[in-house]
XYZ file of C-alpha atoms in Angstrom:
735
model
C -12.266 -101.912 10.584
C -14.214 -102.928 13.713
C -17.511 -101.295 14.562
C -19.399 -102.009 17.767
C -22.951 -100.840 18.433
C -26.099 -101.926 20.213
C -29.374 -102.885 18.558
C -30.703 -99.449 19.456
C -27.749 -97.613 17.937
C -27.809 -99.814 14.860
C -31.422 -98.962 14.188
C -30.537 -95.287 14.531
C -27.524 -95.665 12.248
C -29.621 -97.510 9.709
C -32.065 -94.628 9.557
C -29.263 -92.096 9.143
C -28.013 -94.053 6.161
C -30.784 -92.532 4.078
C -28.926 -89.234 3.926
C -28.497 -89.369 0.173
C -28.800 -93.100 -0.377
C -30.297 -95.605 -2.748
C -32.629 -94.346 -5.363
C -35.908 -95.220 -6.960
C -35.771 -97.568 -9.827
C -35.508 -101.267 -10.260
C -32.109 -102.771 -11.001
C -33.971 -105.775 -12.292
C -35.555 -103.726 -15.067
C -32.193 -102.905 -16.589
C -32.726 -106.049 -18.650
C -33.734 -105.504 -22.243
C -37.473 -105.153 -22.679
C -37.843 -108.412 -24.593
C -36.007 -110.529 -22.000
C -38.039 -112.159 -19.251
C -36.681 -111.732 -15.711
C -35.111 -114.857 -14.211
C -37.180 -114.482 -11.047
C -40.720 -113.227 -10.463
C -40.111 -110.904 -7.542
C -43.801 -110.665 -6.720
C -43.846 -114.373 -5.760
C -40.876 -114.255 -3.428
C -41.441 -114.192 0.315
C -38.948 -111.658 1.563
C -37.732 -111.343 5.120
C -36.980 -107.857 6.370
C -33.565 -107.276 7.919
C -33.953 -103.554 8.375
C -35.422 -100.571 6.576
C -33.095 -101.109 3.634
C -32.686 -104.823 2.978
C -34.999 -107.739 2.269
C -33.738 -111.255 1.500
C -35.897 -114.014 0.030
C -35.552 -117.764 0.638
C -34.179 -117.938 -2.902
C -31.284 -115.724 -1.852
C -32.431 -112.710 -3.848
C -31.822 -109.349 -2.190
C -34.014 -106.267 -2.459
C -32.541 -102.948 -1.385
C -34.857 -100.007 -0.868
C -33.971 -96.841 -2.739
C -34.523 -94.089 -0.228
C -33.400 -90.813 -1.776
C -34.526 -88.979 -4.898
C -32.763 -89.731 -8.193
C -32.093 -86.641 -10.287
C -29.728 -88.233 -12.791
C -26.650 -88.275 -10.579
C -26.496 -92.079 -10.658
C -27.044 -92.901 -7.003
C -29.546 -95.563 -7.999
C -26.567 -97.582 -9.136
C -23.743 -96.512 -6.831
C -25.571 -96.666 -3.516
C -26.869 -100.215 -3.867
C -23.289 -101.152 -4.728
C -22.166 -100.054 -1.249
C -24.664 -102.270 0.602
C -24.132 -105.156 -1.797
C -20.372 -104.953 -1.241
C -20.553 -105.328 2.530
C -23.448 -107.773 2.364
C -21.276 -109.912 0.086
C -24.053 -110.731 -2.316
C -23.705 -111.314 -6.044
C -24.517 -108.108 -7.917
C -26.797 -110.032 -10.282
C -28.943 -111.048 -7.304
C -29.609 -107.480 -6.187
C -32.825 -105.592 -6.940
C -33.719 -102.064 -5.927
C -37.192 -100.630 -5.411
C -38.178 -97.038 -4.703
C -39.139 -96.275 -1.134
C -41.737 -93.581 -0.470
C -41.069 -90.745 1.933
C -40.809 -92.438 5.337
C -39.659 -90.186 8.154
C -39.953 -92.957 10.745
C -37.468 -95.310 9.115
C -35.304 -92.872 7.161
C -33.809 -89.444 7.672
C -32.412 -86.963 5.189
C -34.322 -88.137 2.109
C -32.810 -85.319 0.090
C -30.905 -84.976 -3.176
C -28.662 -81.932 -3.205
C -25.229 -80.561 -2.468
C -23.345 -83.618 -3.778
C -23.729 -85.168 -0.335
C -25.514 -88.461 -0.995
C -22.600 -90.889 -1.007
C -20.482 -88.851 1.401
C -23.130 -88.853 4.135
C -24.317 -92.414 3.684
C -21.017 -94.200 3.002
C -20.456 -95.451 6.548
C -24.086 -96.165 7.526
C -24.701 -98.068 4.284
C -21.624 -100.186 4.791
C -22.642 -100.962 8.365
C -26.145 -101.861 7.190
C -24.822 -104.423 4.717
C -22.126 -105.778 7.043
C -24.571 -106.224 9.914
C -27.047 -108.166 7.803
C -24.200 -110.382 6.557
C -23.042 -111.098 10.090
C -26.575 -112.073 11.122
C -26.724 -114.528 8.215
C -23.338 -115.970 9.174
C -24.435 -116.305 12.809
C -27.559 -118.191 11.758
C -25.548 -120.584 9.586
C -23.006 -121.151 12.369
C -25.807 -121.975 14.812
C -27.274 -124.481 12.351
C -23.875 -126.154 11.966
C -23.039 -125.905 15.661
C -19.756 -124.096 14.975
C -18.138 -120.814 15.960
C -19.304 -117.994 13.681
C -15.717 -116.719 13.553
C -14.771 -119.828 11.576
C -17.303 -119.009 8.831
C -17.151 -116.623 5.922
C -19.512 -115.352 3.221
C -19.020 -114.552 -0.430
C -21.483 -113.904 -3.246
C -24.433 -114.923 -1.097
C -22.922 -118.232 0.072
C -21.710 -118.979 3.613
C -18.859 -121.460 4.085
C -17.503 -123.060 7.280
C -14.058 -124.458 8.053
C -15.093 -127.929 6.825
C -16.117 -126.583 3.435
C -19.858 -126.922 4.107
C -21.984 -124.239 2.446
C -25.355 -122.615 2.913
C -26.942 -119.951 0.763
C -28.326 -116.769 2.259
C -31.814 -117.965 1.424
C -31.269 -121.168 3.433
C -30.796 -119.271 6.693
C -32.737 -116.065 6.126
C -35.687 -117.047 8.345
C -33.440 -117.950 11.256
C -31.161 -114.964 10.753
C -33.966 -112.439 10.819
C -34.946 -113.628 14.285
C -31.471 -113.123 15.767
C -30.301 -110.177 17.820
C -28.370 -107.503 15.993
C -24.677 -108.352 16.476
C -22.715 -106.051 18.727
C -19.542 -106.269 16.661
C -19.165 -106.285 12.874
C -16.130 -105.981 10.636
C -16.158 -103.820 7.542
C -14.132 -104.834 4.533
C -10.692 -103.502 3.798
C -11.008 -101.454 0.589
C -8.399 -103.697 -1.048
C -10.914 -106.550 -0.792
C -13.746 -104.756 -2.580
C -15.228 -106.704 -5.485
C -18.160 -104.441 -6.385
C -17.085 -100.979 -5.246
C -14.559 -99.571 -7.684
C -15.860 -101.634 -10.601
C -17.731 -99.752 -13.320
C -21.447 -100.561 -13.430
C -23.750 -99.207 -16.085
C -26.795 -97.148 -15.164
C -29.209 -99.894 -14.264
C -32.175 -97.865 -15.432
C -30.806 -97.013 -18.851
C -33.041 -99.316 -20.909
C -36.200 -97.863 -19.407
C -34.938 -94.347 -19.987
C -34.052 -94.786 -23.652
C -37.194 -96.796 -24.480
C -39.531 -94.326 -22.801
C -40.859 -96.560 -20.042
C -42.790 -94.700 -17.310
C -40.305 -93.506 -14.700
C -40.722 -89.760 -14.380
C -43.302 -87.523 -12.758
C -44.821 -86.642 -16.133
C -45.435 -90.358 -16.720
C -47.583 -90.847 -13.616
C -51.331 -91.336 -14.099
C -54.298 -92.387 -11.992
C -57.881 -93.285 -12.846
C -60.076 -90.184 -12.877
C -57.110 -87.789 -12.944
C -57.455 -84.404 -14.622
C -54.749 -81.977 -15.747
C -54.040 -78.421 -14.678
C -51.922 -75.575 -16.035
C -51.249 -72.419 -14.004
C -51.219 -68.881 -15.398
C -48.742 -66.907 -13.317
C -47.737 -63.215 -13.510
C -45.790 -62.371 -16.699
C -43.375 -60.235 -14.664
C -41.972 -60.472 -11.173
C -43.524 -57.896 -8.865
C -47.005 -58.111 -10.435
C -50.332 -59.285 -9.023
C -53.581 -60.347 -10.692
C -56.131 -57.548 -11.163
C -58.753 -59.295 -13.320
C -59.161 -62.010 -15.939
C -61.579 -63.237 -18.612
C -61.758 -67.008 -19.092
C -64.859 -67.138 -21.311
C -62.983 -68.183 -24.461
C -60.991 -70.794 -22.567
C -64.152 -72.370 -21.168
C -65.571 -72.724 -24.690
C -62.694 -74.947 -25.772
C -63.399 -78.693 -25.930
C -61.481 -80.532 -23.242
C -61.441 -77.598 -20.810
C -63.371 -78.582 -17.684
C -63.117 -75.447 -15.572
C -61.089 -72.338 -14.773
C -60.391 -71.446 -11.131
C -58.014 -69.304 -9.104
C -55.632 -70.296 -6.327
C -53.360 -68.289 -4.082
C -55.373 -67.528 -0.977
C -53.878 -70.379 1.038
C -50.316 -69.325 0.185
C -51.068 -65.736 1.188
C -52.529 -66.947 4.456
C -49.316 -68.820 5.233
C -47.282 -65.692 4.625
C -49.599 -63.481 6.651
C -49.288 -65.890 9.564
C -45.508 -65.759 9.332
C -45.213 -69.488 8.655
C -42.226 -70.987 6.817
C -42.162 -70.298 3.114
C -40.117 -73.405 2.363
C -37.065 -71.606 1.014
C -38.727 -69.831 -1.876
C -40.740 -66.637 -1.786
C -44.402 -67.541 -2.187
C -46.377 -65.467 -4.653
C -48.689 -62.939 -3.055
C -51.059 -62.969 -6.005
C -53.911 -65.113 -7.196
C -53.070 -67.448 -10.077
C -55.467 -68.594 -12.758
C -55.696 -72.359 -13.249
C -57.144 -74.189 -16.243
C -58.498 -77.683 -15.549
C -58.810 -80.057 -18.488
C -58.849 -83.594 -19.796
C -55.368 -83.605 -21.337
C -52.104 -81.694 -21.205
C -52.813 -80.096 -24.581
C -56.295 -79.039 -23.466
C -55.014 -77.057 -20.500
C -52.136 -75.486 -22.419
C -54.541 -74.266 -25.113
C -56.989 -73.108 -22.476
C -54.361 -71.062 -20.679
C -53.412 -69.279 -23.908
C -57.074 -68.326 -24.400
C -57.300 -66.449 -21.079
C -57.061 -62.683 -21.022
C -55.588 -61.430 -17.756
C -54.758 -57.992 -16.404
C -51.840 -57.609 -14.014
C -50.623 -54.652 -11.980
C -47.443 -53.828 -10.120
C -47.522 -54.475 -6.381
C -45.974 -51.436 -4.715
C -45.255 -53.469 -1.577
C -42.839 -55.777 -3.394
C -39.104 -55.293 -3.795
C -37.783 -53.621 -6.913
C -36.925 -55.785 -9.918
C -34.980 -53.126 -11.816
C -31.378 -52.075 -12.482
C -29.732 -55.075 -10.850
C -26.374 -54.453 -12.508
C -26.226 -50.826 -11.453
C -27.423 -51.474 -7.918
C -25.039 -54.390 -7.382
C -22.114 -52.204 -8.429
C -23.268 -49.475 -6.044
C -23.387 -52.015 -3.216
C -20.011 -53.437 -4.170
C -18.490 -49.982 -3.915
C -20.359 -49.150 -0.727
C -19.554 -49.770 2.908
C -22.356 -52.014 4.181
C -20.867 -55.515 4.286
C -20.902 -58.526 6.516
C -17.401 -59.818 7.239
C -17.237 -63.600 6.851
C -13.565 -64.040 7.736
C -10.758 -61.679 8.658
C -7.103 -62.661 9.123
C -4.399 -60.117 9.882
C -4.916 -56.565 8.672
C -5.866 -56.201 5.020
C -6.233 -52.436 5.278
C -2.674 -52.068 6.535
C -1.290 -54.464 3.920
C -2.942 -52.467 1.157
C -1.711 -49.152 2.581
C 1.895 -50.412 2.609
C 1.730 -52.112 -0.803
C 3.865 -51.256 -3.800
C 0.875 -52.154 -5.955
C -2.732 -53.236 -5.545
C -4.350 -55.364 -8.261
C -8.147 -55.079 -8.328
C -10.799 -56.612 -10.593
C -14.598 -56.845 -10.673
C -16.231 -60.059 -11.950
C -19.879 -60.241 -12.988
C -22.398 -63.033 -13.557
C -26.010 -63.104 -14.700
C -29.177 -64.694 -13.427
C -29.618 -68.241 -14.748
C -32.690 -70.492 -14.993
C -32.303 -74.181 -14.180
C -33.782 -75.585 -17.399
C -34.301 -79.145 -16.259
C -35.140 -81.476 -19.129
C -38.430 -82.380 -17.429
C -40.452 -79.244 -16.598
C -42.043 -78.894 -13.158
C -45.015 -81.164 -12.532
C -46.694 -82.966 -9.655
C -49.679 -85.189 -8.934
C -51.962 -84.518 -5.970
C -55.107 -86.183 -4.692
C -56.533 -84.437 -1.648
C -59.271 -86.391 0.119
C -60.715 -86.215 3.651
C -58.747 -89.356 4.525
C -55.307 -88.473 3.156
C -53.297 -86.343 0.751
C -51.500 -88.448 -1.838
C -48.608 -86.722 -3.616
C -46.537 -88.260 -6.420
C -43.763 -86.688 -8.441
C -40.242 -85.337 -8.785
C -38.894 -83.442 -5.772
C -35.394 -83.212 -4.327
C -36.828 -82.545 -0.858
C -39.844 -84.804 -0.238
C -39.996 -84.197 3.511
C -40.046 -80.442 2.945
C -42.846 -80.992 0.401
C -44.793 -82.995 2.973
C -44.434 -80.281 5.605
C -45.267 -77.496 3.164
C -48.469 -79.162 1.970
C -49.511 -79.989 5.533
C -49.166 -76.315 6.492
C -50.845 -75.116 3.307
C -53.906 -77.311 3.763
C -54.022 -77.196 7.546
C -53.619 -80.974 7.723
C -51.597 -83.225 9.954
C -48.293 -84.383 8.516
C -49.567 -87.907 9.161
C -52.219 -87.310 6.479
C -49.626 -86.629 3.782
C -48.187 -89.511 1.742
C -45.400 -88.755 -0.749
C -44.294 -91.188 -3.454
C -41.130 -90.390 -5.376
C -40.486 -90.623 -9.097
C -37.298 -90.302 -11.048
C -36.527 -86.700 -12.041
C -35.558 -85.384 -15.424
C -32.956 -83.118 -13.863
C -32.936 -80.999 -10.753
C -29.859 -78.752 -10.487
C -31.387 -77.251 -7.335
C -34.734 -76.213 -8.854
C -36.578 -79.131 -7.306
C -35.311 -78.292 -3.840
C -38.206 -75.817 -3.807
C -41.751 -77.166 -3.641
C -43.849 -74.271 -4.902
C -45.149 -76.472 -7.733
C -46.042 -79.256 -5.274
C -48.035 -76.769 -3.208
C -49.830 -75.564 -6.336
C -50.874 -79.112 -7.221
C -52.153 -79.724 -3.687
C -54.108 -76.464 -3.587
C -55.700 -77.222 -6.959
C -56.755 -80.738 -5.943
C -58.153 -79.422 -2.677
C -60.203 -76.855 -4.598
C -61.646 -79.159 -7.280
C -61.901 -82.307 -5.125
C -60.272 -84.457 -7.804
C -56.897 -86.081 -8.432
C -54.892 -83.697 -10.592
C -51.590 -83.499 -12.431
C -50.182 -79.952 -12.448
C -47.899 -79.512 -15.460
C -45.667 -76.644 -16.519
C -44.363 -75.841 -19.973
C -40.785 -74.897 -20.814
C -41.927 -71.269 -20.999
C -43.482 -71.533 -17.533
C -40.288 -72.929 -16.072
C -38.015 -70.382 -17.671
C -40.105 -67.297 -16.903
C -41.783 -68.021 -13.542
C -39.215 -70.136 -11.751
C -36.306 -69.869 -9.341
C -32.975 -68.506 -10.605
C -29.310 -68.454 -9.817
C -28.831 -64.994 -8.330
C -26.932 -62.401 -10.315
C -23.771 -61.503 -8.424
C -20.623 -59.412 -8.605
C -17.259 -59.912 -6.936
C -14.558 -57.352 -6.314
C -11.201 -59.013 -5.654
C -8.101 -57.072 -4.678
C -4.579 -58.175 -3.777
C -1.656 -56.215 -2.380
C 1.929 -56.737 -3.570
C 5.005 -55.667 -1.590
C 8.586 -56.346 -2.683
C 7.321 -58.806 -5.289
C 5.346 -60.800 -2.707
C 1.610 -61.295 -2.195
C 0.783 -59.660 1.154
C -2.993 -59.246 1.216
C -6.208 -60.518 -0.345
C -9.664 -58.942 -0.096
C -12.814 -60.466 -1.621
C -16.194 -58.710 -1.615
C -19.482 -60.080 -2.919
C -22.728 -58.299 -3.835
C -25.541 -60.701 -4.690
C -29.249 -60.441 -5.510
C -31.193 -61.591 -2.447
C -27.939 -62.848 -0.943
C -26.098 -65.989 -1.887
C -27.812 -68.986 -0.379
C -24.870 -69.865 1.827
C -22.912 -66.639 1.591
C -19.315 -66.741 0.479
C -17.160 -69.665 1.457
C -14.668 -67.956 3.750
C -12.700 -71.090 4.623
C -12.022 -72.294 1.099
C -8.763 -71.532 -0.706
C -7.028 -69.056 -0.415
C -8.041 -68.861 3.250
C -5.055 -69.852 5.381
C -2.595 -69.248 2.565
C -2.272 -65.464 2.867
C -1.450 -63.687 6.124
C -3.797 -60.743 5.537
C -7.102 -62.075 4.212
C -10.673 -60.795 4.365
C -13.995 -61.903 2.887
C -17.104 -59.663 2.963
C -20.581 -59.941 1.470
C -23.712 -57.869 0.980
C -27.079 -58.365 -0.686
C -29.502 -56.593 -2.984
C -33.156 -57.235 -2.169
C -35.317 -58.047 -5.189
C -38.625 -59.712 -5.929
C -36.893 -62.118 -8.315
C -37.034 -65.570 -6.732
C -33.524 -66.980 -6.437
C -32.055 -70.115 -4.958
C -29.543 -72.907 -5.293
C -28.267 -73.526 -8.818
C -25.869 -76.369 -9.587
C -22.799 -75.973 -7.357
C -24.413 -73.103 -5.437
C -22.191 -70.251 -4.268
C -19.158 -71.638 -6.132
C -20.460 -71.904 -9.707
C -19.219 -68.375 -10.472
C -17.011 -67.623 -7.467
C -14.522 -70.279 -8.626
C -14.205 -68.620 -12.016
C -13.721 -65.178 -10.506
C -11.042 -66.280 -8.033
C -9.153 -68.549 -10.381
C -9.120 -65.931 -13.160
C -7.783 -63.439 -10.628
C -5.004 -65.794 -9.526
C -3.982 -66.306 -13.136
C -3.618 -62.561 -13.582
C -1.959 -62.237 -10.183
C 0.694 -64.821 -11.131
C 1.479 -62.803 -14.258
C 1.674 -59.589 -12.229
C 4.059 -61.227 -9.753
C 6.125 -62.695 -12.569
C 5.842 -66.235 -11.205
C 4.763 -69.517 -12.753
C 1.025 -70.141 -12.341
C 1.489 -73.652 -10.958
C 4.283 -72.591 -8.621
C 2.176 -69.789 -7.168
C -0.509 -72.249 -6.151
C 1.944 -74.808 -4.858
C 3.718 -72.212 -2.730
C 0.465 -70.851 -1.287
C -0.639 -74.370 -0.391
C 2.695 -74.923 1.340
C 1.857 -71.910 3.510
C -1.316 -73.678 4.608
C 0.568 -76.891 5.390
C 3.120 -74.980 7.446
C 0.445 -73.085 9.406
C -2.438 -75.512 10.079
C -5.828 -73.899 10.669
C -8.722 -76.055 11.935
C -11.234 -73.782 10.185
C -9.823 -74.568 6.732
C -12.183 -76.940 4.928
C -9.929 -78.028 2.072
C -6.823 -80.213 2.181
C -3.696 -78.451 0.848
C -2.082 -81.840 0.204
C -5.036 -83.048 -1.857
C -5.211 -79.801 -3.834
C -1.506 -80.175 -4.587
C -2.171 -83.746 -5.655
C -4.784 -82.861 -8.275
C -2.668 -79.933 -9.442
C 0.323 -82.203 -10.051
C -1.844 -84.762 -11.810
C -3.537 -82.290 -14.156
C -0.177 -80.748 -15.108
C 1.069 -84.202 -16.041
C -2.052 -85.497 -17.785
C -2.716 -82.312 -19.776
C 0.863 -82.049 -21.087
C 0.833 -78.560 -19.535
C 3.040 -76.126 -21.391
C 4.070 -78.649 -24.024
C 1.204 -78.550 -26.511
C 1.374 -77.821 -30.228
C 1.490 -74.322 -31.687
C -1.952 -72.773 -31.923
C -3.180 -74.517 -28.775
C -3.527 -72.303 -25.707
C -3.950 -73.697 -22.208
C -5.630 -72.304 -19.110
C -5.470 -73.726 -15.578
C -7.894 -73.740 -12.664
C -7.779 -75.598 -9.336
C -10.619 -75.556 -6.842
C -12.179 -77.240 -3.820
C -15.931 -77.332 -3.291
C -18.604 -79.738 -2.090
C -15.893 -81.703 -0.271
C -14.025 -82.619 -3.468
C -10.692 -81.349 -4.874
C -10.504 -80.699 -8.631
C -7.960 -79.266 -11.071
C -8.700 -78.602 -14.741
C -6.795 -77.503 -17.834
C -8.635 -76.198 -20.901
C -7.113 -76.350 -24.395
C -8.415 -73.543 -26.629
C -7.830 -72.764 -30.291
C -8.895 -69.749 -32.334
C -11.070 -70.625 -35.332
C -12.366 -67.835 -37.583
C -11.484 -65.337 -34.885
C -13.543 -67.142 -32.234
C -12.140 -69.127 -29.283
C -13.105 -72.810 -29.390
C -12.614 -75.170 -26.459
C -11.040 -78.321 -27.866
C -10.228 -80.314 -24.756
C -10.511 -80.230 -20.977
C -8.309 -82.370 -18.757
C -9.742 -82.938 -15.306
C -8.003 -84.366 -12.216
C -10.223 -85.274 -9.260
C -9.684 -86.366 -5.679
C -13.041 -87.549 -4.383
C -11.716 -90.374 -2.228
C -12.799 -93.909 -3.078
C -14.618 -93.983 -6.421
C -17.637 -96.218 -5.854
C -18.696 -96.564 -9.480
C -15.965 -95.400 -11.891
C -18.272 -95.430 -14.900
C -20.923 -93.341 -13.200
C -18.273 -91.052 -11.704
C -16.755 -90.468 -15.122
C -20.159 -89.517 -16.526
C -20.856 -87.124 -13.657
C -17.467 -85.450 -14.003
C -17.806 -84.977 -17.764
C -21.355 -83.698 -17.426
C -20.273 -81.097 -14.897
C -17.434 -79.887 -17.119
C -19.645 -79.557 -20.203
C -22.410 -77.828 -18.263
C -19.853 -75.426 -16.820
C -18.424 -74.579 -20.238
C -21.875 -74.025 -21.720
C -23.019 -71.595 -19.067
C -19.694 -69.767 -18.857
C -19.489 -69.301 -22.617
C -23.056 -68.894 -23.854
C -25.848 -68.689 -21.259
C -27.251 -65.162 -20.967
C -30.320 -64.213 -18.945
C -31.620 -60.998 -17.430
C -34.776 -59.134 -16.433
C -36.308 -55.900 -17.701
C -39.304 -54.490 -15.819
C -39.407 -57.864 -14.054
C -39.796 -59.749 -17.359
C -37.217 -62.466 -18.190
C -35.182 -61.922 -21.337
C -35.831 -65.422 -22.707
C -38.627 -67.975 -22.475
C -37.279 -70.924 -24.476
C -34.156 -72.322 -26.103
C -34.602 -70.345 -29.316
C -33.500 -67.256 -27.355
C -31.430 -68.891 -24.598
C -28.386 -70.859 -25.652
C -27.298 -74.032 -23.955
C -24.107 -75.691 -25.166
C -24.601 -77.480 -28.504
C -23.250 -80.877 -29.471
C -20.765 -79.329 -31.892
C -19.440 -77.071 -29.124
C -18.619 -79.872 -26.688
C -14.893 -80.608 -26.357
C -13.171 -83.834 -25.499
C -13.049 -84.294 -21.716
C -10.339 -86.466 -20.152
C -11.038 -87.376 -16.520
C -8.481 -88.803 -14.096
C -9.080 -89.845 -10.488
C -6.554 -89.860 -7.673
C -6.306 -93.380 -6.284
C -7.384 -93.274 -2.656
C -8.641 -95.300 0.296
C -10.275 -92.250 1.899
C -14.074 -92.224 2.277
C -15.764 -90.927 -0.887
C -17.128 -87.441 -1.443
C -19.525 -86.033 -4.038
C -19.221 -85.574 -7.798
C -22.502 -84.111 -9.039
C -21.228 -80.539 -8.760
C -17.459 -80.121 -8.090
C -16.240 -80.308 -11.710
C -18.468 -77.432 -12.855
C -17.070 -74.420 -10.919
C -13.392 -74.542 -11.994
C -13.897 -74.926 -15.739
C -15.034 -71.348 -16.431
C -11.694 -69.986 -15.237
C -9.700 -72.640 -17.095
C -11.404 -71.547 -20.332
C -11.035 -67.811 -19.616
C -7.352 -68.195 -18.765
C -6.771 -70.098 -22.007
C -8.597 -67.401 -23.984
C -6.307 -64.815 -22.413
C -3.259 -66.679 -23.677
C -4.823 -66.944 -27.115
C -6.179 -63.413 -27.487
C -4.551 -61.299 -24.784
C -7.805 -60.260 -23.099
C -8.918 -60.904 -19.531
C -12.595 -61.848 -19.470
C -14.442 -60.868 -16.308
C -18.105 -61.281 -17.198
C -20.304 -64.304 -17.953
C -21.151 -65.334 -20.623
C -17.810 -64.932 -22.361
C -18.890 -65.119 -25.992
C -21.616 -62.485 -25.617
C -19.333 -60.160 -23.672
C -15.993 -60.496 -25.456
C -16.340 -57.172 -27.225
C -17.798 -55.158 -24.356
C -15.433 -52.976 -22.418
C -16.999 -53.846 -19.051
C -16.168 -57.525 -19.460
C -12.493 -57.140 -20.364
C -9.677 -56.286 -17.985
C -6.220 -55.211 -19.098
């Protein structure tokens, strides 16, 4: 694999490599806490090769972690990519967190399962180029042709068997021109990529070492807790903070909100989440507990803002929209109307999902220190550049004044794409002229956050002479799905007459991306419908999918985003690995196959009935994500997605009444419990294709796999999340 580029283009490519790359923690600190490091990194004189790599005279390599780490494991897998092409021993690699740096990096974002996919090639070129520079320096020292030299595990060897370590030539290499021609490894020669590596930060995580935003402290820092409206659509009328101010540890009580309102009134960007139009009451104190107690002591009066969108009757209004005529057509093939008019039968179902909070393990928090010289921000955000821009606009400062340091995040799931909490911290610090840590409680996060939008899908299919002739999918979603429907995913291209439409219901509820956005429920709806459709047609479920995918192969469409061959591959694998159709009596299986976030996945759920209740016993998962960089990390991501998907499909229920959320903590909102987690078997398609993402793709299909298995066990078609809460309601059961 030859790649030729100039110094200028290399520098550009190097910057682009940050699109989801290395992450902030130190590989070196994966050692047990009582073991001294073999090298004191602070005493090494490193030589920069580019924005990502430093090499010391001792041959030790530091790789900068550019993108945010939200638990998806890129802090391990992304350094592996550079280390592979650099040909350095894995034990000699260290990773340090880079701050936000828009000059040297681009795309410092964590989201959409795009990190490895977008940075695969640039990262490889970064490592390979640095290696070639080291080889060139060694060849010059020996007076030989660089083409006669090779490198392995940080050692360069010439044709005579002479050797030099990377550290021996690092000074000379760093002064050389960037080579115009580098060779990337053949995947069959990988020695690091494809080998399971444990999470290098695991010891710090399990021993409670400071890694997360909540751990960050500075001298003179105070704490803040924000009292927000108890219901969406309300604004602050008055408040009494006298009792709060009497509490020991409470320093002051202030209000914020004016700066955010000014941004909105000026029509400036709202950074992807609707900014509150109300004042918020803020308690400033010496400790976290002080400000939480202080906030509870405040008496506030709120009133409904008549200018805001309605927060009521979402279910009823979504159904009205779904049955209405105002839609945006996302894709239209053939003539669905004609196909339906000529059909022998039309099968139609409505599928419904609820709002969902994100419930990250670490609640929202951020540190801010606003001074005349600069604005220093530290904490967990999936979009640090957006945070920088938002705070600059909020405070009327130059972006050059803003400095953002990243911490590890205790979960994101899309919530930390939005920087409302960062803006709050900055506005508080600006008001009190002190460094401050804004902290939220679990109740704050669950009741005043950003939510997966409630949505409903109406899916209809026409049947003529025992054949599928038309397919029509309509979506109605609160505030619109972030990306709309995915019109070029399966079954697009497989059915001659095909149409996808969408509409939205405006609401003051703040909604946004939630893990596997736009597909987290759509996959369940479509794959449940196809299971019922196969039964209606009297054809085998697997054969129906295989035949439809053959249609796509026989009629190529450049707009189709999925690969029919790769979907067939995971379908064949999951049928084999799950022992499909050959399980013991009392075990009922459901199938689902789906493409999203650039990855192809098929899943089979095994369900049994225990005491009249369906119990998921096992999920078999087949995945085609191209080359698997870190099999151990990939396995963990895949299993986590499956379990999260089961939990929310089966148990998670959330709604609003008069703008007030139905739950504020885990005593009234059920996540999946340990005892409810099934065995998950994960299998990867062997591939030499560039890798794609894994943080999200295993979640969407599993809801349908479970529902289809429950149908076989109990004879009911579930159409509404969450299944357990809705199994006995007529609106959630079809057939």
